[in-house]
PDB file of C-alpha atoms in Angstrom:
ATOM      1  CA  THR A   1    -148.562 -39.319  51.256  1.00 76.00           C
ATOM      2  CA  ASP A   2    -145.435 -40.676  52.833  1.00 87.00           C
ATOM      3  CA  PHE A   3    -146.412 -43.800  54.695  1.00 93.00           C
ATOM      4  CA  PRO A   4    -144.267 -45.334  57.439  1.00 94.00           C
ATOM      5  CA  LYS A   5    -141.750 -47.767  55.943  1.00 96.00           C
ATOM      6  CA  GLU A   6    -143.043 -50.535  58.205  1.00 96.00           C
ATOM      7  CA  LEU A   7    -146.577 -50.120  56.826  1.00 96.00           C
ATOM      8  CA  VAL A   8    -145.385 -50.147  53.212  1.00 96.00           C
ATOM      9  CA  SER A   9    -143.221 -53.197  53.884  1.00 97.00           C
ATOM     10  CA  ALA A  10    -146.056 -55.080  55.620  1.00 97.00           C
ATOM     11  CA  CYS A  11    -148.425 -54.197  52.766  1.00 97.00           C
ATOM     12  CA  LEU A  12    -145.973 -55.412  50.096  1.00 97.00           C
ATOM     13  CA  THR A  13    -145.343 -58.619  52.026  1.00 97.00           C
ATOM     14  CA  SER A  14    -149.084 -59.264  52.336  1.00 97.00           C
ATOM     15  CA  VAL A  15    -149.761 -58.609  48.629  1.00 97.00           C
ATOM     16  CA  LYS A  16    -146.864 -60.850  47.598  1.00 96.00           C
ATOM     17  CA  SER A  17    -148.069 -63.588  49.938  1.00 96.00           C
ATOM     18  CA  ILE A  18    -151.551 -63.410  48.415  1.00 96.00           C
ATOM     19  CA  ARG A  19    -150.063 -63.619  44.921  1.00 94.00           C
ATOM     20  CA  VAL A  20    -148.084 -66.735  45.884  1.00 94.00           C
ATOM     21  CA  ALA A  21    -151.226 -68.300  47.359  1.00 94.00           C
ATOM     22  CA  ALA A  22    -153.113 -67.398  44.174  1.00 93.00           C
ATOM     23  CA  MET A  23    -150.530 -69.315  42.128  1.00 93.00           C
ATOM     24  CA  ARG A  24    -151.404 -72.373  44.213  1.00 95.00           C
ATOM     25  CA  ASP A  25    -155.156 -71.885  44.695  1.00 93.00           C
ATOM     26  CA  GLU A  26    -156.192 -69.782  41.682  1.00 90.00           C
ATOM     27  CA  PRO A  27    -153.482 -70.544  39.087  1.00 94.00           C
ATOM     28  CA  PHE A  28    -155.122 -68.610  36.250  1.00 93.00           C
ATOM     29  CA  TYR A  29    -155.283 -65.415  38.304  1.00 93.00           C
ATOM     30  CA  GLY A  30    -151.986 -66.170  40.012  1.00 93.00           C
ATOM     31  CA  MET A  31    -150.221 -66.362  36.673  1.00 95.00           C
ATOM     32  CA  ILE A  32    -151.720 -63.068  35.527  1.00 94.00           C
ATOM     33  CA  SER A  33    -150.771 -61.418  38.816  1.00 94.00           C
ATOM     34  CA  SER A  34    -147.154 -62.507  38.427  1.00 93.00           C
ATOM     35  CA  GLY A  35    -146.837 -60.088  35.510  1.00 94.00           C
ATOM     36  CA  LEU A  36    -148.264 -57.126  37.396  1.00 97.00           C
ATOM     37  CA  GLY A  37    -146.203 -54.648  39.369  1.00 96.00           C
ATOM     38  CA  ILE A  38    -147.224 -53.627  42.865  1.00 96.00           C
ATOM     39  CA  LYS A  39    -147.273 -49.937  43.745  1.00 96.00           C
ATOM     40  CA  VAL A  40    -148.032 -48.917  47.304  1.00 95.00           C
ATOM     41  CA  GLY A  41    -149.405 -45.426  47.804  1.00 93.00           C
ATOM     42  CA  ASP A  42    -152.518 -43.315  47.712  1.00 91.00           C
ATOM     43  CA  PHE A  43    -152.150 -41.622  44.303  1.00 90.00           C
ATOM     44  CA  PHE A  44    -151.951 -42.950  40.751  1.00 85.00           C
ATOM     45  CA  ASP A  45    -151.803 -40.757  37.675  1.00 82.00           C
ATOM     46  CA  GLY A  46    -152.977 -37.767  39.713  1.00 85.00           C
ATOM     47  CA  ASN A  47    -155.981 -39.621  41.134  1.00 86.00           C
ATOM     48  CA  GLU A  48    -156.406 -40.448  44.781  1.00 92.00           C
ATOM     49  CA  ILE A  49    -156.604 -44.153  45.533  1.00 92.00           C
ATOM     50  CA  ASP A  50    -158.765 -44.907  48.538  1.00 93.00           C
ATOM     51  CA  THR A  51    -158.652 -48.683  48.057  1.00 95.00           C
ATOM     52  CA  LEU A  52    -156.934 -50.450  45.141  1.00 95.00           C
ATOM     53  CA  ALA A  53    -156.751 -49.822  41.404  1.00 95.00           C
ATOM     54  CA  THR A  54    -155.092 -51.148  38.279  1.00 95.00           C
ATOM     55  CA  ASP A  55    -153.999 -49.780  34.933  1.00 94.00           C
ATOM     56  CA  GLY A  56    -153.447 -53.210  33.408  1.00 95.00           C
ATOM     57  CA  SER A  57    -149.728 -53.184  34.247  1.00 96.00           C
ATOM     58  CA  ASN A  58    -149.695 -52.516  37.985  1.00 96.00           C
ATOM     59  CA  ILE A  59    -151.854 -52.989  41.027  1.00 97.00           C
ATOM     60  CA  TYR A  60    -151.982 -49.812  43.108  1.00 97.00           C
ATOM     61  CA  VAL A  61    -152.615 -50.431  46.796  1.00 97.00           C
ATOM     62  CA  ASN A  62    -153.524 -47.910  49.477  1.00 97.00           C
ATOM     63  CA  PRO A  63    -151.736 -49.482  52.463  1.00 97.00           C
ATOM     64  CA  ILE A  64    -153.984 -47.983  55.124  1.00 97.00           C
ATOM     65  CA  TYR A  65    -157.098 -49.428  53.488  1.00 96.00           C
ATOM     66  CA  PHE A  66    -155.500 -52.740  52.578  1.00 97.00           C
ATOM     67  CA  MET A  67    -153.880 -53.469  55.926  1.00 97.00           C
ATOM     68  CA  SER A  68    -157.089 -52.576  57.786  1.00 96.00           C
ATOM     69  CA  LYS A  69    -158.772 -55.624  56.213  1.00 96.00           C
ATOM     70  CA  GLU A  70    -158.528 -59.192  57.418  1.00 95.00           C
ATOM     71  CA  ILE A  71    -156.595 -61.583  55.174  1.00 94.00           C
ATOM     72  CA  GLY A  72    -159.670 -63.031  53.422  1.00 93.00           C
ATOM     73  CA  MET A  73    -160.822 -59.590  52.311  1.00 96.00           C
ATOM     74  CA  ARG A  74    -157.280 -58.682  51.265  1.00 96.00           C
ATOM     75  CA  LYS A  75    -157.275 -61.728  49.024  1.00 95.00           C
ATOM     76  CA  THR A  76    -160.607 -60.762  47.499  1.00 96.00           C
ATOM     77  CA  THR A  77    -159.435 -57.205  46.795  1.00 96.00           C
ATOM     78  CA  ILE A  78    -156.299 -58.468  45.021  1.00 97.00           C
ATOM     79  CA  LEU A  79    -158.293 -61.020  43.003  1.00 96.00           C
ATOM     80  CA  HIS A  80    -160.721 -58.242  42.107  1.00 97.00           C
ATOM     81  CA  GLU A  81    -157.937 -56.122  40.591  1.00 97.00           C
ATOM     82  CA  ILE A  82    -156.427 -59.122  38.801  1.00 97.00           C
ATOM     83  CA  MET A  83    -159.850 -59.848  37.296  1.00 97.00           C
ATOM     84  CA  HIS A  84    -160.006 -56.330  35.867  1.00 97.00           C
ATOM     85  CA  VAL A  85    -156.770 -57.135  34.033  1.00 97.00           C
ATOM     86  CA  SER A  86    -157.741 -60.683  33.007  1.00 96.00           C
ATOM     87  CA  ASN A  87    -160.996 -59.346  31.574  1.00 96.00           C
ATOM     88  CA  GLY A  88    -159.199 -56.557  29.714  1.00 96.00           C
ATOM     89  CA  HIS A  89    -161.356 -53.866  31.303  1.00 96.00           C
ATOM     90  CA  HIS A  90    -158.592 -51.308  30.827  1.00 95.00           C
ATOM     91  CA  LEU A  91    -158.684 -52.089  27.076  1.00 96.00           C
ATOM     92  CA  ARG A  92    -162.460 -52.242  26.602  1.00 96.00           C
ATOM     93  CA  ARG A  93    -163.697 -48.916  27.956  1.00 95.00           C
ATOM     94  CA  ASN A  94    -163.847 -47.394  24.451  1.00 94.00           C
ATOM     95  CA  GLY A  95    -164.749 -43.865  25.531  1.00 93.00           C
ATOM     96  CA  ARG A  96    -167.461 -44.936  27.953  1.00 95.00           C
ATOM     97  CA  ASN A  97    -168.042 -42.816  31.038  1.00 94.00           C
ATOM     98  CA  GLN A  98    -165.267 -43.718  33.525  1.00 90.00           C
ATOM     99  CA  TYR A  99    -167.486 -43.800  36.588  1.00 91.00           C
ATOM    100  CA  TRP A 100    -170.217 -45.977  35.064  1.00 95.00           C
ATOM    101  CA  TRP A 101    -167.723 -48.246  33.251  1.00 96.00           C
ATOM    102  CA  ASN A 102    -165.915 -48.921  36.526  1.00 94.00           C
ATOM    103  CA  LEU A 103    -169.192 -49.697  38.252  1.00 96.00           C
ATOM    104  CA  ALA A 104    -170.293 -52.028  35.435  1.00 98.00           C
ATOM    105  CA  CYS A 105    -166.949 -53.842  35.558  1.00 98.00           C
ATOM    106  CA  ASP A 106    -167.239 -54.190  39.326  1.00 97.00           C
ATOM    107  CA  TYR A 107    -170.707 -55.736  39.023  1.00 98.00           C
ATOM    108  CA  ALA A 108    -169.409 -58.191  36.405  1.00 98.00           C
ATOM    109  CA  ILE A 109    -166.389 -59.153  38.535  1.00 97.00           C
ATOM    110  CA  ASN A 110    -167.866 -59.256  42.014  1.00 98.00           C
ATOM    111  CA  ILE A 111    -170.617 -61.745  41.174  1.00 97.00           C
ATOM    112  CA  ILE A 112    -167.930 -64.104  39.827  1.00 97.00           C
ATOM    113  CA  LEU A 113    -165.860 -63.657  42.975  1.00 96.00           C
ATOM    114  CA  GLN A 114    -168.900 -64.318  45.147  1.00 96.00           C
ATOM    115  CA  ASP A 115    -169.858 -67.418  43.156  1.00 96.00           C
ATOM    116  CA  SER A 116    -166.304 -68.744  43.514  1.00 94.00           C
ATOM    117  CA  GLY A 117    -166.553 -68.564  47.298  1.00 94.00           C
ATOM    118  CA  GLN A 118    -164.761 -65.277  47.939  1.00 93.00           C
ATOM    119  CA  ARG A 119    -166.128 -62.970  50.604  1.00 91.00           C
ATOM    120  CA  ILE A 120    -167.875 -59.929  49.170  1.00 91.00           C
ATOM    121  CA  ALA A 121    -168.596 -57.049  51.528  1.00 89.00           C
ATOM    122  CA  PRO A 122    -172.279 -56.033  51.606  1.00 89.00           C
ATOM    123  CA  GLU A 123    -171.503 -52.561  50.241  1.00 89.00           C
ATOM    124  CA  TRP A 124    -169.667 -53.869  47.160  1.00 94.00           C
ATOM    125  CA  ALA A 125    -171.307 -53.619  43.736  1.00 97.00           C
ATOM    126  CA  CYS A 126    -172.691 -57.151  43.470  1.00 97.00           C
ATOM    127  CA  ASP A 127    -176.093 -58.236  42.199  1.00 97.00           C
ATOM    128  CA  ASP A 128    -177.351 -61.687  41.174  1.00 96.00           C
ATOM    129  CA  LYS A 129    -179.046 -59.998  38.217  1.00 97.00           C
ATOM    130  CA  TYR A 130    -175.642 -59.580  36.553  1.00 98.00           C
ATOM    131  CA  ARG A 131    -174.525 -63.212  36.816  1.00 97.00           C
ATOM    132  CA  GLY A 132    -173.016 -64.153  33.457  1.00 96.00           C
ATOM    133  CA  TRP A 133    -173.242 -60.635  32.025  1.00 98.00           C
ATOM    134  CA  SER A 134    -170.349 -58.890  30.312  1.00 97.00           C
ATOM    135  CA  ALA A 135    -169.250 -55.492  31.581  1.00 98.00           C
ATOM    136  CA  GLU A 136    -170.615 -53.987  28.353  1.00 97.00           C
ATOM    137  CA  ARG A 137    -174.038 -55.487  28.981  1.00 97.00           C
ATOM    138  CA  VAL A 138    -174.049 -54.305  32.609  1.00 98.00           C
ATOM    139  CA  TYR A 139    -172.978 -50.837  31.450  1.00 97.00           C
ATOM    140  CA  ALA A 140    -175.862 -50.696  28.973  1.00 96.00           C
ATOM    141  CA  ASP A 141    -178.218 -51.631  31.819  1.00 97.00           C
ATOM    142  CA  ILE A 142    -176.985 -49.133  34.415  1.00 96.00           C
ATOM    143  CA  PHE A 143    -175.723 -46.157  32.390  1.00 95.00           C
ATOM    144  CA  PRO A 144    -178.326 -43.390  32.572  1.00 91.00           C
ATOM    145  CA  GLY A 145    -176.969 -41.530  29.527  1.00 85.00           C
ATOM    146  CA  GLU A 146    -174.663 -38.553  29.192  1.00 68.00           C
ATOM    147  CA  ASP A 147    -177.325 -36.005  30.041  1.00 52.00           C
ATOM    148  CA  LYS A 148    -178.354 -37.874  33.170  1.00 55.00           C
ATOM    149  CA  THR A 149    -174.939 -38.816  34.538  1.00 52.00           C
ATOM    150  CA  PRO A 150    -174.660 -37.531  38.086  1.00 56.00           C
ATOM    151  CA  PRO A 151    -171.239 -36.560  39.272  1.00 58.00           C
ATOM    152  CA  PRO A 152    -169.730 -39.488  41.120  1.00 55.00           C
ATOM    153  CA  PRO A 153    -170.179 -39.248  44.868  1.00 58.00           C
ATOM    154  CA  PRO A 154    -167.070 -38.226  46.738  1.00 53.00           C
ATOM    155  CA  PRO A 155    -165.149 -41.355  47.675  1.00 51.00           C
ATOM    156  CA  GLU A 156    -165.528 -42.486  51.222  1.00 50.00           C
ATOM    157  CA  LYS A 157    -162.412 -43.499  53.032  1.00 46.00           C
ATOM    158  CA  ASN A 158    -161.937 -47.265  53.322  1.00 44.00           C
ATOM    159  CA  THR A 159    -164.488 -48.135  50.640  1.00 43.00           C
ATOM    160  CA  PRO A 160    -163.970 -51.481  48.899  1.00 44.00           C
ATOM    161  CA  PRO A 161    -163.594 -52.161  45.229  1.00 50.00           C
ATOM    162  CA  GLY A 162    -166.603 -50.784  43.519  1.00 46.00           C
ATOM    163  CA  GLY A 163    -165.516 -47.259  44.346  1.00 46.00           C
ATOM    164  CA  ASP A 164    -161.863 -47.330  43.453  1.00 45.00           C
ATOM    165  CA  GLY A 165    -159.924 -45.225  40.995  1.00 40.00           C
ATOM    166  CA  GLY A 166    -157.195 -45.898  38.543  1.00 40.00           C
ATOM    167  CA  GLY A 167    -156.780 -46.991  34.988  1.00 45.00           C
ATOM    168  CA  THR A 168    -159.756 -49.298  34.859  1.00 44.00           C
ATOM    169  CA  GLY A 169    -161.404 -47.567  37.695  1.00 46.00           C
ATOM    170  CA  GLY A 170    -161.506 -50.899  39.329  1.00 55.00           C
TER     171      GLY A 170
END
């Protein structure tokens, strides 16, 4: 989709501002984010991006979704993608089912974000049960097995991380 230049520019400015703030407030994640490219659009590697995604090298941002959120939620979505990279989720999938791996990674990340004081939307994959669990352990808990894997539900527009696409799925 060709987005208006003003929207793309505003989205890039907002993401860059959040990355600068992360260098100050969350230096570990800020440093990791400084090595990631920012791609604004709604497709990555042939997959539609309704929210945000990462492949370990870039953060892909759907500007309509991102700019519809208030600044606190924008920050959380960027930190969420950075955490996928910092946790090496794009390197650890090891042939696991993409849908369930992404969901397991989201559970592992979102509880950390919540515990660190970030706002987590009620519909995000976040459960106290998974506090301190690795993505692999969450996956083992939630994955129903190859024969029982339902097709992923069609993505809803403007869904938060927990339903995003991309390299890690997260």
